[in-house]
PDB file of C-alpha atoms in Angstrom:
ATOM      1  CA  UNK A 535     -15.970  21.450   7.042  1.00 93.00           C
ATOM      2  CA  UNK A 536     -16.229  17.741   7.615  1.00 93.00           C
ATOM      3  CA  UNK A 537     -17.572  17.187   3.610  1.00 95.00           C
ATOM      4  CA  UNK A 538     -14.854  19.581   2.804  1.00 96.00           C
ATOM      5  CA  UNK A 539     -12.242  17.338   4.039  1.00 96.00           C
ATOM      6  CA  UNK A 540     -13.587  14.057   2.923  1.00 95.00           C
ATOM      7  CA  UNK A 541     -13.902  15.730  -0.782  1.00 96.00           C
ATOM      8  CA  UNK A 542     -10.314  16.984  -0.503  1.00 96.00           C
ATOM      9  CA  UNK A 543      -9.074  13.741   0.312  1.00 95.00           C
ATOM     10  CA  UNK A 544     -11.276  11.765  -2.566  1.00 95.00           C
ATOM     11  CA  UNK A 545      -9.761  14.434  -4.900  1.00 95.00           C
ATOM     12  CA  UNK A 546      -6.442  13.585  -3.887  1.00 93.00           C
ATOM     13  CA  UNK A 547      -6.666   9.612  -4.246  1.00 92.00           C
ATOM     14  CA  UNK A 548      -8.714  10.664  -7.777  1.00 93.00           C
ATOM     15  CA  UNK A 549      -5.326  12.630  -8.969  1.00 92.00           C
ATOM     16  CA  UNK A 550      -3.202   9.715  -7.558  1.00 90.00           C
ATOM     17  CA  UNK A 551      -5.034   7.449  -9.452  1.00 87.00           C
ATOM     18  CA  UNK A 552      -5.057   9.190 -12.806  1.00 87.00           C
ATOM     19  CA  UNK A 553      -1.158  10.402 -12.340  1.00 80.00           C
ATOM     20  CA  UNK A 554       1.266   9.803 -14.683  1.00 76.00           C
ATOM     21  CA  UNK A 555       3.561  12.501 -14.492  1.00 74.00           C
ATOM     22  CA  UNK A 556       5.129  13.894 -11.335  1.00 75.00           C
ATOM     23  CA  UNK A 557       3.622  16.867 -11.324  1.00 82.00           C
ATOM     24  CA  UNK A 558       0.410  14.850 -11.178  1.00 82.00           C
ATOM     25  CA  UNK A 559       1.658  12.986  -8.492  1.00 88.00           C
ATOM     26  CA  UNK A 560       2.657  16.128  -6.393  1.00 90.00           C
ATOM     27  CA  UNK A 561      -1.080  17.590  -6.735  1.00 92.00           C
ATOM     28  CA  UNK A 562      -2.597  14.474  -5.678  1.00 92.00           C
ATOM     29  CA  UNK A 563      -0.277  14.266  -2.937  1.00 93.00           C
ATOM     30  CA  UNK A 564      -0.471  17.713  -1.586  1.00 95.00           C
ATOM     31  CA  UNK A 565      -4.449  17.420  -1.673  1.00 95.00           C
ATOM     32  CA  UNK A 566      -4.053  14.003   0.647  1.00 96.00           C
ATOM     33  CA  UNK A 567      -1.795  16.437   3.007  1.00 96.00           C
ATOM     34  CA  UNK A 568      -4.536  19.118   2.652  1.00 97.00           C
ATOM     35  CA  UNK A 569      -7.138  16.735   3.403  1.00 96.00           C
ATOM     36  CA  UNK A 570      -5.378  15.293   6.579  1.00 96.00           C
ATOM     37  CA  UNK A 571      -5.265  18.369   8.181  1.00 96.00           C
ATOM     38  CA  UNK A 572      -8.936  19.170   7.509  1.00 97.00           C
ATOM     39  CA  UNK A 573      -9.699  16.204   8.833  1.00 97.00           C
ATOM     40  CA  UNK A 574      -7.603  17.006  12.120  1.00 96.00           C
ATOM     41  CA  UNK A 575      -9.281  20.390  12.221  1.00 96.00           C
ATOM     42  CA  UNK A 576     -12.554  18.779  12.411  1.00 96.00           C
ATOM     43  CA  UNK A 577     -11.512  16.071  14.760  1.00 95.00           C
ATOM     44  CA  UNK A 578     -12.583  13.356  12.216  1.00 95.00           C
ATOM     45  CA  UNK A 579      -9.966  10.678  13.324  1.00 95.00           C
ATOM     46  CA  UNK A 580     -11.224   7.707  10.789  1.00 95.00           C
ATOM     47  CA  UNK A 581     -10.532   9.828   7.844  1.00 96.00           C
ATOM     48  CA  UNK A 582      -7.065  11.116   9.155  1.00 97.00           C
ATOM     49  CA  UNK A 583      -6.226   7.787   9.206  1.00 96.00           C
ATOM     50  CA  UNK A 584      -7.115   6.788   5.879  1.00 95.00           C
ATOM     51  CA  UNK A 585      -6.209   9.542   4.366  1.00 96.00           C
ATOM     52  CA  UNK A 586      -2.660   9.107   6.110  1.00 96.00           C
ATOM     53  CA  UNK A 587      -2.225   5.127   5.469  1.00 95.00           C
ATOM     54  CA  UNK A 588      -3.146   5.959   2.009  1.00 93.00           C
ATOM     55  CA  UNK A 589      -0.355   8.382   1.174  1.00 95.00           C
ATOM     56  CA  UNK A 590       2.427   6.102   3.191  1.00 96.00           C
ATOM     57  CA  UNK A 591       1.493   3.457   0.852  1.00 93.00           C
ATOM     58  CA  UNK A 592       1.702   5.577  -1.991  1.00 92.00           C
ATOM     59  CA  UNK A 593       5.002   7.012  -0.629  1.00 94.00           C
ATOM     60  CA  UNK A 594       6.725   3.723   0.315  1.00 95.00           C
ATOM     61  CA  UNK A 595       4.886   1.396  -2.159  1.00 89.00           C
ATOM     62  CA  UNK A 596       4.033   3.031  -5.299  1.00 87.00           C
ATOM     63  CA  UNK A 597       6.663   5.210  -4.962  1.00 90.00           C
ATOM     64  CA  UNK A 598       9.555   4.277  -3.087  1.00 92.00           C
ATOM     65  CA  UNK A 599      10.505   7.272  -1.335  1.00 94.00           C
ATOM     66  CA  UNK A 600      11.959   5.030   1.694  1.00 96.00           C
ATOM     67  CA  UNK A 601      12.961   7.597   3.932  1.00 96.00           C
ATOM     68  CA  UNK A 602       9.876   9.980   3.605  1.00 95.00           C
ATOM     69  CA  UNK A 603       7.905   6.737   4.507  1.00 96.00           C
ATOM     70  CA  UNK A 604       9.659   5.394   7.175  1.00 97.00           C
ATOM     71  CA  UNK A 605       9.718   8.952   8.853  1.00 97.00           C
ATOM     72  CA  UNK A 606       6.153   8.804   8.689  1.00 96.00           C
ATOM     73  CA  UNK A 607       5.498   5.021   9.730  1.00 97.00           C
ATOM     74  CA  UNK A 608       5.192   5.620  13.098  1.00 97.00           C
ATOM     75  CA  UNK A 609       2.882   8.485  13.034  1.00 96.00           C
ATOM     76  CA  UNK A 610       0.691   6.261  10.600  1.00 97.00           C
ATOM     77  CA  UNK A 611       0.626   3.178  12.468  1.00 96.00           C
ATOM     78  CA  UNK A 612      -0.668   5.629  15.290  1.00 96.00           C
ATOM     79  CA  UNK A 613      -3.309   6.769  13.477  1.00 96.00           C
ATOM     80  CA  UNK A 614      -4.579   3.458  12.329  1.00 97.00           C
ATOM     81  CA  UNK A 615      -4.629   2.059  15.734  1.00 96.00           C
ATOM     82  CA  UNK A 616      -6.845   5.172  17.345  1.00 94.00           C
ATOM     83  CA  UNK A 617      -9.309   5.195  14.643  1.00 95.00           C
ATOM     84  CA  UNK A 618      -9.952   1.467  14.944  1.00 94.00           C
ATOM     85  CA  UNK A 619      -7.599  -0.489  12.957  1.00 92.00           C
ATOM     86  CA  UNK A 620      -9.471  -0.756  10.172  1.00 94.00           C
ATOM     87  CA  UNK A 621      -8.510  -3.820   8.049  1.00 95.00           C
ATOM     88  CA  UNK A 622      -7.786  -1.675   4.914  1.00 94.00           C
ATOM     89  CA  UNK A 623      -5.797   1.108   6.603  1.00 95.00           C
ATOM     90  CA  UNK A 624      -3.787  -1.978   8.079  1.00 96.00           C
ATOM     91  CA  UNK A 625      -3.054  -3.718   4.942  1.00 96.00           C
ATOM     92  CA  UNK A 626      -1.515  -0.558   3.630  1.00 95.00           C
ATOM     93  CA  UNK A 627       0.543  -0.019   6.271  1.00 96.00           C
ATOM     94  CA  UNK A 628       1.685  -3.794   6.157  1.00 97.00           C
ATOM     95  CA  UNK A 629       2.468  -3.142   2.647  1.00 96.00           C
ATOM     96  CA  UNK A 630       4.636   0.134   2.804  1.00 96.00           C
ATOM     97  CA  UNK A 631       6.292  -1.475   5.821  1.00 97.00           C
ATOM     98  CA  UNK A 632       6.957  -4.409   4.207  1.00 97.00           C
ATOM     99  CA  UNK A 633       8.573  -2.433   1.300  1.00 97.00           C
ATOM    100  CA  UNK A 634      10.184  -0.134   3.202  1.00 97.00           C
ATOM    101  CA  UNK A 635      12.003  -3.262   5.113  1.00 97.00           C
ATOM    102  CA  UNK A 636      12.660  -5.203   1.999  1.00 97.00           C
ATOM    103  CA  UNK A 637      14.151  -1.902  -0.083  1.00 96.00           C
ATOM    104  CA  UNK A 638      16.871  -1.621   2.998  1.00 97.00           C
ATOM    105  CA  UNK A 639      17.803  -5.400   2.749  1.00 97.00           C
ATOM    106  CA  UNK A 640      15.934  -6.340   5.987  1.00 98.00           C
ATOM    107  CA  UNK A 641      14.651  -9.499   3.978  1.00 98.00           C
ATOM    108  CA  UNK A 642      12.829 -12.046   7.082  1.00 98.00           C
ATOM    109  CA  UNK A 643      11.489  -8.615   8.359  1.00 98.00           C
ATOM    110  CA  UNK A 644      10.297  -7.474   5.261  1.00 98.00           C
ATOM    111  CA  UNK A 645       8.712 -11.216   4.420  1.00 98.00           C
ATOM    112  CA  UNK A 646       7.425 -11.124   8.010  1.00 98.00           C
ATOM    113  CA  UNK A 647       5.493  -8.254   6.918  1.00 98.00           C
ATOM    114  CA  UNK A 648       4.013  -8.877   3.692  1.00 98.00           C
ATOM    115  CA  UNK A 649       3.008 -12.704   5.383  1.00 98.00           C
ATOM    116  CA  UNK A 650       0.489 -10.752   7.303  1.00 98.00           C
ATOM    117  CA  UNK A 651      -0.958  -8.662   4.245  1.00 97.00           C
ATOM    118  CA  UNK A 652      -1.243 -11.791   2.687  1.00 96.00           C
ATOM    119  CA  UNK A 653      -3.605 -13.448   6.049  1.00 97.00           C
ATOM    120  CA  UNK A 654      -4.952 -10.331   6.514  1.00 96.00           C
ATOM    121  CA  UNK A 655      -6.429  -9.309   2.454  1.00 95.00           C
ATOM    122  CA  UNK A 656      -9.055 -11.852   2.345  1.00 93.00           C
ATOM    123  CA  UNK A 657     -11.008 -10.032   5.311  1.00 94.00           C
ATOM    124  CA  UNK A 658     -10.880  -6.538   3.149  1.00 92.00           C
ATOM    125  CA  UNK A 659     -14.205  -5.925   1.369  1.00 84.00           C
ATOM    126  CA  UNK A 660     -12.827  -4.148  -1.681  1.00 84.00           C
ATOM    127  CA  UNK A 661      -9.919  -4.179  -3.904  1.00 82.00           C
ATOM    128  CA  UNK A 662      -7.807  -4.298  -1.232  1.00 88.00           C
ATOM    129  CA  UNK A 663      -8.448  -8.171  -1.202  1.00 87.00           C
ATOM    130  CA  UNK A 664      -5.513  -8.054  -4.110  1.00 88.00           C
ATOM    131  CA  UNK A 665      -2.498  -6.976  -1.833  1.00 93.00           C
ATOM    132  CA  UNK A 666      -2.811 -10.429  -0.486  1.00 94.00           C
ATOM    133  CA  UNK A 667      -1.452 -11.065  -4.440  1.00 93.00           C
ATOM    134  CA  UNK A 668       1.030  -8.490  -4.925  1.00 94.00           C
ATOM    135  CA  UNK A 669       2.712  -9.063  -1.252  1.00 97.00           C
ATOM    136  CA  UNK A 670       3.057 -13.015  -2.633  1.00 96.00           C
ATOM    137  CA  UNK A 671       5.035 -11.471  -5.202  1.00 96.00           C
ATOM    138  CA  UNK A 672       6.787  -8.678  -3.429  1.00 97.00           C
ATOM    139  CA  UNK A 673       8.199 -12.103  -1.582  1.00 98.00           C
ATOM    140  CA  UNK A 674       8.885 -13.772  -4.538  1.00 97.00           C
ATOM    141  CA  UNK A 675      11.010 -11.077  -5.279  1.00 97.00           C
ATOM    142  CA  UNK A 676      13.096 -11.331  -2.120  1.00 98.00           C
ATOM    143  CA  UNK A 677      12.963 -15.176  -3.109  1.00 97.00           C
ATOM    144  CA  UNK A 678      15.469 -13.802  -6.720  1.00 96.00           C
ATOM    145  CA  UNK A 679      16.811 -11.575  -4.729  1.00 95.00           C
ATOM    146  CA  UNK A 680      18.141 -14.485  -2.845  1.00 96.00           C
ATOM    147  CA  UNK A 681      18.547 -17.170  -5.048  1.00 96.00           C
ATOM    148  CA  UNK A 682      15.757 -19.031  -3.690  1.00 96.00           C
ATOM    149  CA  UNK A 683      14.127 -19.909  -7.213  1.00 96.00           C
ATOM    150  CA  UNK A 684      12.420 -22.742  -6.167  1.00 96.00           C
ATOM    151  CA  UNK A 685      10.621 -20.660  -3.857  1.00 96.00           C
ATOM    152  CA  UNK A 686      10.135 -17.834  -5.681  1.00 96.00           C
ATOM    153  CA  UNK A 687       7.790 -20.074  -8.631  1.00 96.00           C
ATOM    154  CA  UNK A 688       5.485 -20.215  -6.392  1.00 96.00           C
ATOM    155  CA  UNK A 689       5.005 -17.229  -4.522  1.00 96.00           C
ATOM    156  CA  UNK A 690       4.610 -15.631  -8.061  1.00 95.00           C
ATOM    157  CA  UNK A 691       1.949 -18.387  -9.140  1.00 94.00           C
ATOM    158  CA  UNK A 692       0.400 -17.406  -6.247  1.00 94.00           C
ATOM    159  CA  UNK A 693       0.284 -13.542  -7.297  1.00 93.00           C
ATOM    160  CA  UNK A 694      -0.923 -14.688 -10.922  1.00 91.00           C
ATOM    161  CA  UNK A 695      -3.964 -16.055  -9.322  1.00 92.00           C
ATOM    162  CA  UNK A 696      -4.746 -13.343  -6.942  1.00 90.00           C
ATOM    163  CA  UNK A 697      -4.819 -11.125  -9.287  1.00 88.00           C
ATOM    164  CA  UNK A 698      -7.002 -13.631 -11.995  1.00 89.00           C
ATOM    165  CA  UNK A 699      -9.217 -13.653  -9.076  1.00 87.00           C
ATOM    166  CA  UNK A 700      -9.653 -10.089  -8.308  1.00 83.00           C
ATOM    167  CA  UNK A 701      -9.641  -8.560 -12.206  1.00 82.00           C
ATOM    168  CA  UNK A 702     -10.500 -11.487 -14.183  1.00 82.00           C
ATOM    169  CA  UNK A 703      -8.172 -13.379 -16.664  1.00 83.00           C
ATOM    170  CA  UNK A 704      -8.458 -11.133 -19.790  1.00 82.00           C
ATOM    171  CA  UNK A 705      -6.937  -8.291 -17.433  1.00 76.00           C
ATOM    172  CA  UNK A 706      -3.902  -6.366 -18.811  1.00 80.00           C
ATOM    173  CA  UNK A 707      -2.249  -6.929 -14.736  1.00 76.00           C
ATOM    174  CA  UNK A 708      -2.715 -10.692 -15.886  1.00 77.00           C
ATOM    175  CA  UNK A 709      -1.085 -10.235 -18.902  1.00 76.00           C
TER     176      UNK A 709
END
């Protein structure tokens, strides 16, 4: 049961990955629902976790179904704190928050958010090292949204060379 789940849930991220069409998007994202309660059933709290910060980021990130992912913040940021806080889980949750916050207008909350992605994505040990990047942007963005140009140069020169960092220059994201 326990390699049942965790290949449930690696399916799911694989069709998430690969999606682009919705209905692609709803089988990857009823396999991450399948494998969250496998993992539940087996009392494997680390991948519930995962599994669960993974599809609120894809939710409230990727996605922007605001009010699916804010229902499910709490229950996520739950989950991440029994299984141990793990740095990745964290910095997805920091990111859908952040979005979340900054999609209803709740601007110094929202930047409040993505400030900690961005202290906290150097201390991931995989791609996740790049949401340190795209939350410099996501507050550039509030930066337009506000009319705060000057500070919105840098934030996205700041995202440019995240991302040159993590992919390498000749990367279409750099592009």
């Amino acid at each position: 049961a326990p390699t049942i789940a965790e290949a449930v849930v690696r399916l799911g991220r694989s069709l998430l990955d690969a999606a682009n069409r919705g209905e692609q998007f709803a089988e990857g994202e009823r396999s991450l629902r399948e494998g969250m309660t496998l993992a539940a059933e087996v009392g494997d709290n680390r991948l519930l976790a995962k599994t669960a910060s993974h599809l609120f980021v894809v939710l409230a990130y990727q996605q922007r179904r605001i009010q699916e992912a804010d229902a499910m913040l709490p229950m996520v940021e739950g989950l991440v704190t029994l299984a141990g806080n793990d740095i990745e889980q964290r910095l997805e949750v920091l990111m859908g928050r952040g979005m979340i916050l900054s999609q209803r207008r709740k601007f110094p909350e929202a930047i409040a958010a993505f400030e900690q992605a961005i202290e906290l994505s150097p201390r991931a040990h995989s791609d996740y090292r790049g949401y340190g990047a795209y939350a410099s942007g996501d507050i550039g963005k509030i930066d337009l949204e506000l009319r705060r140009y000057a500070d919105a140069v840098p934030r996205f020169q700041a995202e440019l060379d995240g991302i040159r960092k993590e992919v390498g220059q000749r990367h279409p994201r750099v592009v």
